[in-house]
């Protein structure tokens, strides 16, 4: 393990670099800001990768017992920076927690972020606000590092909200345009919904366990320790405490697990809270790569895996995660088939792949979920940066219907996109070590779901079949992207395009005759590095991260004594009756490839005719299952109506009308009437004095006479 000073550099230096780039731009200029941020994050990435390889292969690749002995002798390494909150039992430190989970996440975050920084030198070369952009990138990196190295829920919440802030700033980076502003607000508001659940979950943890520190909470669940909750709940063992919630008595772990997962749903764009993710494409393409591959959207998966002791003893919450992940995987895959914006296709693929990770965690295969998170970072960053290279080379064109035939103009970008495509579809040969990274991690998830279904894990059988179907659709839309973008005839401005919507006539380069061009070297080098990860990360890390996952992850991931999901996969491999399970992903992947090849390479007009004909199914997919329209008609309009009612009726008419405004109006009315009596004529004043005397005299006589 690295020294404490090196670990502190990895975590804290990107934040310092962001501060320098953003606060001292006037002194160091754009180029100085770019050098400081890029150099810092790249160095942090190199240190993190060195630590990961040293951690993984120190005891010899593949020797599970030796790895376990060498790497899991001690618990998490904690570096306490300072005391942060100390109010009675509510205590939280600023601290850095280093274990297998955080080591993997640090390597993913800093390596991908460093390459995104470098890539942005070319992609953002003409932008006048580069210092601000690079400061935001480093801020994003710092916030995510704080999240994954937190040793308590409060620091995790700080990082959680930090990546939300950074995503808002980066998605809306081009704030002078309407679409990026709207997209950034949509992302921010949608995540607030999920974060409300996370905040309630943290409160419930403190209520039940009396602490927000990870170590005592998770240890109490592992050992089923006796607890004395702070309020509401009666004392009991950690797995059996009951708490009242909304008029019902619920198992505490179920309630906490569901609330924490609601937070994860928002950050990781799961079904119902997914609507912000595609619109995040309004930000610069490097932002998309960073959000989708290494930072914000992986936070939810990380949280669920980190809290594995909770979900091992909360079957309802785990079942909800499995169901939500499986539905998200198939939903996003169907929508990805009908999108024409190259970045949106890849965005929906992210949503689908996150669904895989969640249902893996839901069935108890936490190792598979984290392994797929790790490999996905490389090929998803490769695909997004490859798409950015296409957009850059095609003069900012993003519509695939305006592309076609650009492989000969951009051969290196084409090669990178091919590698990313083969990786994401999970092409590989079962029972061998032949395959790209997605093959090892995606198949591990599908196999885990099937293994879990045999022992009756909730929704595991549904997850297996939906995962297989999503794999077929992933292959189809991934090859559709390749064929529409790089193959076939060159699209011209007046060409008939797939889809019923009219393409806006903008000055987007080759649509008007200018030819695409290859991207500069500073953009191609990150593609090459990521391509290596997309090809080899799976085969290198399959054995330690998945096959010998117990040894690699140690106490960072927890599986109960009844959870044999991962171990049973080895037994299935030697049972001939289950061989079809291991071949099924390859078969559906090849079917998807064949369908896309037939439709978009050899018979390109079919896709156009399908889109023109429309039909309910195509309309459903093209319009993203009408989620935006449904939310607009219900939640948004309802919220606006409710807000207007509280504002115009409750606040203005009732509170202000009967309160300060009403009193002011009454005083004003009375003062106007009284001021009319001041005419300046003596007989008017005499009349008032005599009238007042008569009235007061009558009242006095009445009271005195009544008393007598």
Coordinates of N, CA, C and O in Angstrom, one line a residue, residues 349-439:
X349 N -26.9 3.4 -23.1 CA -26.1 2.1 -22.9 C -25.6 2.2 -21.5 O -25.5 1.2 -20.8
X350 N -25.1 3.4 -21.0 CA -24.7 3.5 -19.6 C -25.8 3.2 -18.6 O -25.6 2.4 -17.7
X351 N -27.0 3.7 -18.9 CA -28.1 3.4 -18.0 C -28.4 1.9 -18.0 O -28.6 1.4 -16.9
X352 N -28.3 1.3 -19.1 CA -28.5 -0.2 -19.2 C -27.5 -1.0 -18.4 O -27.8 -1.9 -17.7
X353 N -26.2 -0.6 -18.6 CA -25.1 -1.3 -17.9 C -25.2 -1.1 -16.4 O -24.8 -2.0 -15.7
X354 N -25.6 0.1 -16.0 CA -25.8 0.3 -14.6 C -26.9 -0.6 -14.0 O -26.8 -1.1 -12.9
X355 N -27.9 -0.9 -14.8 CA -28.9 -1.8 -14.4 C -28.3 -3.2 -14.2 O -28.7 -3.9 -13.2
X356 N -27.4 -3.6 -15.0 CA -26.7 -4.9 -14.8 C -26.0 -4.9 -13.5 O -26.1 -5.9 -12.7
X357 N -25.3 -3.8 -13.2 CA -24.5 -3.8 -11.9 C -25.5 -3.9 -10.7 O -25.2 -4.6 -9.7
X358 N -26.6 -3.2 -10.8 CA -27.5 -3.2 -9.6 C -28.2 -4.5 -9.4 O -28.3 -5.0 -8.3
X359 N -28.6 -5.2 -10.5 CA -29.2 -6.5 -10.3 C -28.2 -7.5 -9.8 O -28.5 -8.5 -9.1
X360 N -27.0 -7.3 -10.2 CA -25.9 -8.2 -9.7 C -25.8 -8.0 -8.2 O -25.7 -9.0 -7.4
X361 N -25.8 -6.8 -7.7 CA -25.7 -6.5 -6.3 C -26.9 -7.0 -5.6 O -26.9 -7.5 -4.5
X362 N -28.1 -6.9 -6.2 CA -29.4 -7.3 -5.6 C -29.4 -8.8 -5.4 O -30.0 -9.2 -4.4
X363 N -28.8 -9.6 -6.2 CA -28.9 -11.0 -6.0 C -27.7 -11.5 -5.1 O -27.6 -12.7 -4.9
X364 N -26.9 -10.6 -4.6 CA -25.8 -10.9 -3.7 C -24.5 -11.1 -4.4 O -23.5 -11.5 -3.7
X365 N -24.4 -10.8 -5.7 CA -23.1 -11.0 -6.4 C -22.3 -9.6 -6.4 O -22.2 -9.0 -7.5
X366 N -22.0 -9.2 -5.3 CA -21.3 -7.9 -5.2 C -20.0 -7.8 -5.9 O -19.6 -6.8 -6.5
X367 N -19.3 -8.9 -5.9 CA -18.0 -9.0 -6.7 C -18.2 -8.7 -8.1 O -17.5 -8.0 -8.8
X368 N -19.3 -9.4 -8.7 CA -19.6 -9.2 -10.1 C -20.0 -7.8 -10.4 O -19.6 -7.2 -11.4
X369 N -20.8 -7.1 -9.5 CA -21.2 -5.7 -9.7 C -20.0 -4.8 -9.8 O -19.8 -4.0 -10.6
X370 N -19.0 -5.0 -8.8 CA -17.9 -4.1 -8.8 C -16.9 -4.4 -9.9 O -16.3 -3.5 -10.5
X371 N -16.8 -5.7 -10.3 CA -16.0 -6.0 -11.5 C -16.5 -5.4 -12.7 O -15.7 -4.8 -13.5
X372 N -17.8 -5.4 -12.9 CA -18.4 -4.8 -14.1 C -18.2 -3.2 -14.0 O -18.0 -2.6 -15.1
X373 N -18.4 -2.7 -12.9 CA -18.1 -1.2 -12.7 C -16.7 -0.9 -13.2 O -16.5 0.1 -13.9
X374 N -15.8 -1.7 -12.8 CA -14.4 -1.5 -13.1 C -14.1 -1.6 -14.6 O -13.5 -0.7 -15.2
X375 N -14.6 -2.7 -15.3 CA -14.3 -2.8 -16.7 C -15.1 -1.8 -17.5 O -14.6 -1.3 -18.5
X376 N -16.3 -1.5 -17.1 CA -17.2 -0.6 -17.8 C -16.6 0.8 -17.9 O -16.8 1.5 -18.9
X377 N -15.8 1.2 -16.8 CA -15.2 2.5 -16.9 C -14.3 2.7 -18.1 O -14.3 3.7 -18.7
X378 N -13.6 1.6 -18.5 CA -12.7 1.8 -19.6 C -13.4 1.8 -20.9 O -13.1 2.7 -21.7
X379 N -14.3 0.9 -21.2 CA -14.9 0.9 -22.5 C -15.9 1.9 -22.6 O -16.2 2.4 -23.8
X380 N -16.6 2.4 -21.5 CA -17.5 3.5 -21.7 C -16.8 4.8 -21.9 O -17.3 5.6 -22.7
X381 N -15.7 5.0 -21.2 CA -15.0 6.2 -21.4 C -14.4 6.2 -22.9 O -14.4 7.3 -23.6
X382 N -14.0 5.1 -23.3 CA -13.5 4.9 -24.7 C -14.6 5.3 -25.7 O -14.4 6.0 -26.7
X383 N -15.8 4.8 -25.5 CA -16.9 5.0 -26.4 C -17.3 6.5 -26.4 O -17.5 7.1 -27.5
X384 N -17.4 7.1 -25.3 CA -17.7 8.5 -25.2 C -16.6 9.4 -25.8 O -16.9 10.4 -26.6
X385 N -15.4 9.2 -25.5 CA -14.3 10.0 -26.1 C -14.2 9.7 -27.6 O -13.9 10.6 -28.3
X386 N -14.5 8.4 -28.0 CA -14.5 8.1 -29.4 C -15.6 8.9 -30.1 O -15.4 9.4 -31.2
X387 N -16.8 9.0 -29.5 CA -17.9 9.8 -30.0 C -17.5 11.2 -30.1 O -17.8 11.9 -31.1
X388 N -16.8 11.7 -29.1 CA -16.3 13.1 -29.1 C -15.4 13.3 -30.3 O -15.4 14.4 -30.9
X389 N -14.5 12.4 -30.5 CA -13.6 12.5 -31.7 C -14.4 12.5 -33.0 O -14.0 13.3 -33.9
X390 N -15.4 11.7 -33.1 CA -16.3 11.8 -34.3 C -16.9 13.2 -34.4 O -16.9 13.8 -35.5
X391 N -17.5 13.7 -33.3 CA -18.1 15.0 -33.3 C -17.2 16.1 -33.7 O -17.4 17.0 -34.5
X392 N -16.0 16.0 -33.1 CA -14.9 17.0 -33.4 C -14.5 16.9 -34.9 O -14.4 17.9 -35.6
X393 N -14.3 15.7 -35.4 CA -13.9 15.5 -36.8 C -15.0 15.8 -37.8 O -14.7 16.1 -38.9
X394 N -16.3 15.7 -37.4 CA -17.4 16.0 -38.3 C -17.9 17.4 -38.0 O -19.1 17.7 -38.3
X395 N -17.1 18.3 -37.4 CA -17.5 19.7 -37.3 C -18.7 19.9 -36.4 O -19.7 20.5 -36.7
X396 N -18.7 19.2 -35.2 CA -19.7 19.3 -34.2 C -21.1 18.7 -34.6 O -22.1 19.0 -34.0
X397 N -21.0 17.8 -35.5 CA -22.2 17.0 -35.9 C -22.4 15.8 -34.9 O -21.5 15.1 -34.6
X398 N -23.6 15.6 -34.4 CA -23.9 14.6 -33.5 C -25.0 13.6 -34.0 O -25.1 12.5 -33.5
X399 N -25.7 13.9 -35.1 CA -26.8 13.1 -35.6 C -26.2 12.1 -36.5 O -25.6 12.4 -37.6
X400 N -26.3 10.8 -36.2 CA -25.8 9.7 -37.0 C -26.4 9.6 -38.4 O -25.7 9.1 -39.3
X401 N -27.6 10.2 -38.6 CA -28.2 10.2 -39.9 C -27.4 11.1 -40.8 O -27.6 11.0 -42.0
X402 N -26.6 12.0 -40.3 CA -25.8 12.9 -41.1 C -24.4 12.4 -41.3 O -23.6 13.2 -41.8
X403 N -24.1 11.2 -40.9 CA -22.8 10.7 -41.0 C -22.7 9.6 -42.0 O -23.3 9.8 -43.1
X404 N -22.1 8.5 -41.7 CA -22.0 7.4 -42.7 C -20.7 7.6 -43.5 O -20.3 8.6 -44.0
X405 N -20.0 6.4 -43.7 CA -18.8 6.4 -44.5 C -17.6 7.2 -44.1 O -16.8 7.6 -44.9
X406 N -17.5 7.5 -42.8 CA -16.4 8.3 -42.3 C -15.2 7.4 -41.8 O -14.2 8.0 -41.3
X407 N -15.3 6.1 -41.9 CA -14.2 5.3 -41.4 C -12.9 5.6 -42.1 O -11.8 5.6 -41.5
X408 N -13.0 5.9 -43.4 CA -11.8 6.1 -44.2 C -11.1 7.5 -43.8 O -9.9 7.7 -44.1
X409 N -11.9 8.4 -43.3 CA -11.4 9.7 -42.9 C -10.8 9.7 -41.5 O -10.0 10.5 -41.1
X410 N -11.3 8.8 -40.7 CA -10.9 8.7 -39.2 C -10.6 7.3 -38.8 O -11.3 6.7 -38.0
X411 N -9.6 6.7 -39.4 CA -9.3 5.3 -39.2 C -9.0 5.0 -37.7 O -9.3 3.9 -37.2
X412 N -8.2 5.8 -37.0 CA -7.9 5.6 -35.7 C -9.1 5.7 -34.7 O -9.2 4.8 -33.8
X413 N -9.9 6.7 -34.9 CA -11.1 6.8 -34.2 C -12.0 5.6 -34.4 O -12.6 5.0 -33.5
X414 N -12.1 5.2 -35.7 CA -12.9 4.0 -36.0 C -12.4 2.8 -35.3 O -13.2 2.0 -34.7
X415 N -11.1 2.6 -35.3 CA -10.5 1.4 -34.6 C -10.9 1.5 -33.1 O -11.2 0.4 -32.5
X416 N -10.8 2.6 -32.5 CA -11.1 2.8 -31.0 C -12.5 2.5 -30.8 O -12.9 1.8 -29.8
X417 N -13.4 3.0 -31.6 CA -14.8 2.7 -31.4 C -15.2 1.2 -31.6 O -16.1 0.7 -31.0
X418 N -14.5 0.6 -32.6 CA -14.7 -0.9 -32.7 C -14.3 -1.6 -31.5 O -15.0 -2.5 -31.0
X419 N -13.2 -1.3 -30.9 CA -12.7 -1.9 -29.7 C -13.7 -1.7 -28.6 O -14.1 -2.6 -27.8
X420 N -14.2 -0.5 -28.4 CA -15.2 -0.2 -27.4 C -16.5 -0.9 -27.6 O -17.1 -1.4 -26.6
X421 N -16.9 -1.0 -28.9 CA -18.1 -1.8 -29.2 C -18.0 -3.2 -28.9 O -18.9 -3.8 -28.2
X422 N -16.9 -3.8 -29.2 CA -16.7 -5.3 -29.0 C -16.7 -5.5 -27.4 O -17.1 -6.5 -26.9
X423 N -16.1 -4.5 -26.7 CA -16.0 -4.7 -25.3 C -17.4 -4.6 -24.6 O -17.8 -5.4 -23.7
X424 N -18.2 -3.6 -25.1 CA -19.5 -3.4 -24.4 C -20.5 -4.5 -24.7 O -21.3 -4.8 -23.9
X425 N -20.4 -5.1 -25.9 CA -21.3 -6.2 -26.2 C -20.9 -7.5 -25.5 O -21.7 -8.4 -25.5
X426 N -19.7 -7.5 -25.0 CA -19.2 -8.7 -24.2 C -18.9 -9.8 -25.1 O -19.2 -11.0 -24.8
X427 N -18.2 -9.6 -26.2 CA -17.8 -10.7 -27.1 C -16.7 -11.5 -26.6 O -15.6 -10.9 -26.2
X428 N -16.8 -12.8 -26.5 CA -15.8 -13.6 -26.0 C -16.2 -15.1 -26.1 O -17.4 -15.4 -26.4
X429 N -15.3 -16.0 -25.9 CA -15.5 -17.4 -26.0 C -15.7 -18.0 -24.7 O -14.7 -18.0 -23.9
X430 N -16.8 -18.6 -24.3 CA -17.0 -19.1 -23.0 C -16.0 -20.2 -22.7 O -15.5 -20.9 -23.6
X431 N -15.7 -20.4 -21.4 CA -14.8 -21.4 -20.9 C -13.3 -21.2 -21.3 O -12.5 -22.1 -21.3
X432 N -13.0 -20.0 -21.9 CA -11.7 -19.7 -22.3 C -11.3 -18.3 -21.7 O -12.2 -17.6 -21.1
X433 N -10.1 -17.8 -22.0 CA -9.7 -16.5 -21.6 C -9.7 -15.6 -22.8 O -9.0 -14.5 -22.8
X434 N -10.4 -15.9 -23.8 CA -10.5 -15.1 -25.1 C -11.7 -14.2 -25.0 O -12.9 -14.7 -25.0
X435 N -11.5 -13.0 -25.0 CA -12.6 -12.0 -24.9 C -12.2 -10.7 -24.4 O -11.1 -10.5 -23.8
X436 N -12.9 -9.6 -24.8 CA -12.7 -8.3 -24.3 C -13.3 -8.1 -22.9 O -14.0 -9.0 -22.4
X437 N -13.0 -7.0 -22.3 CA -13.3 -6.8 -20.9 C -14.8 -7.1 -20.6 O -15.1 -7.7 -19.5
X438 N -15.7 -6.5 -21.4 CA -17.1 -6.7 -21.1 C -17.6 -8.1 -21.1 O -18.5 -8.5 -20.4
X439 N -16.9 -9.0 -21.8 CA -17.3 -10.4 -21.8 C -17.1 -11.0 -20.5 O -18.0 -11.7 -20.0

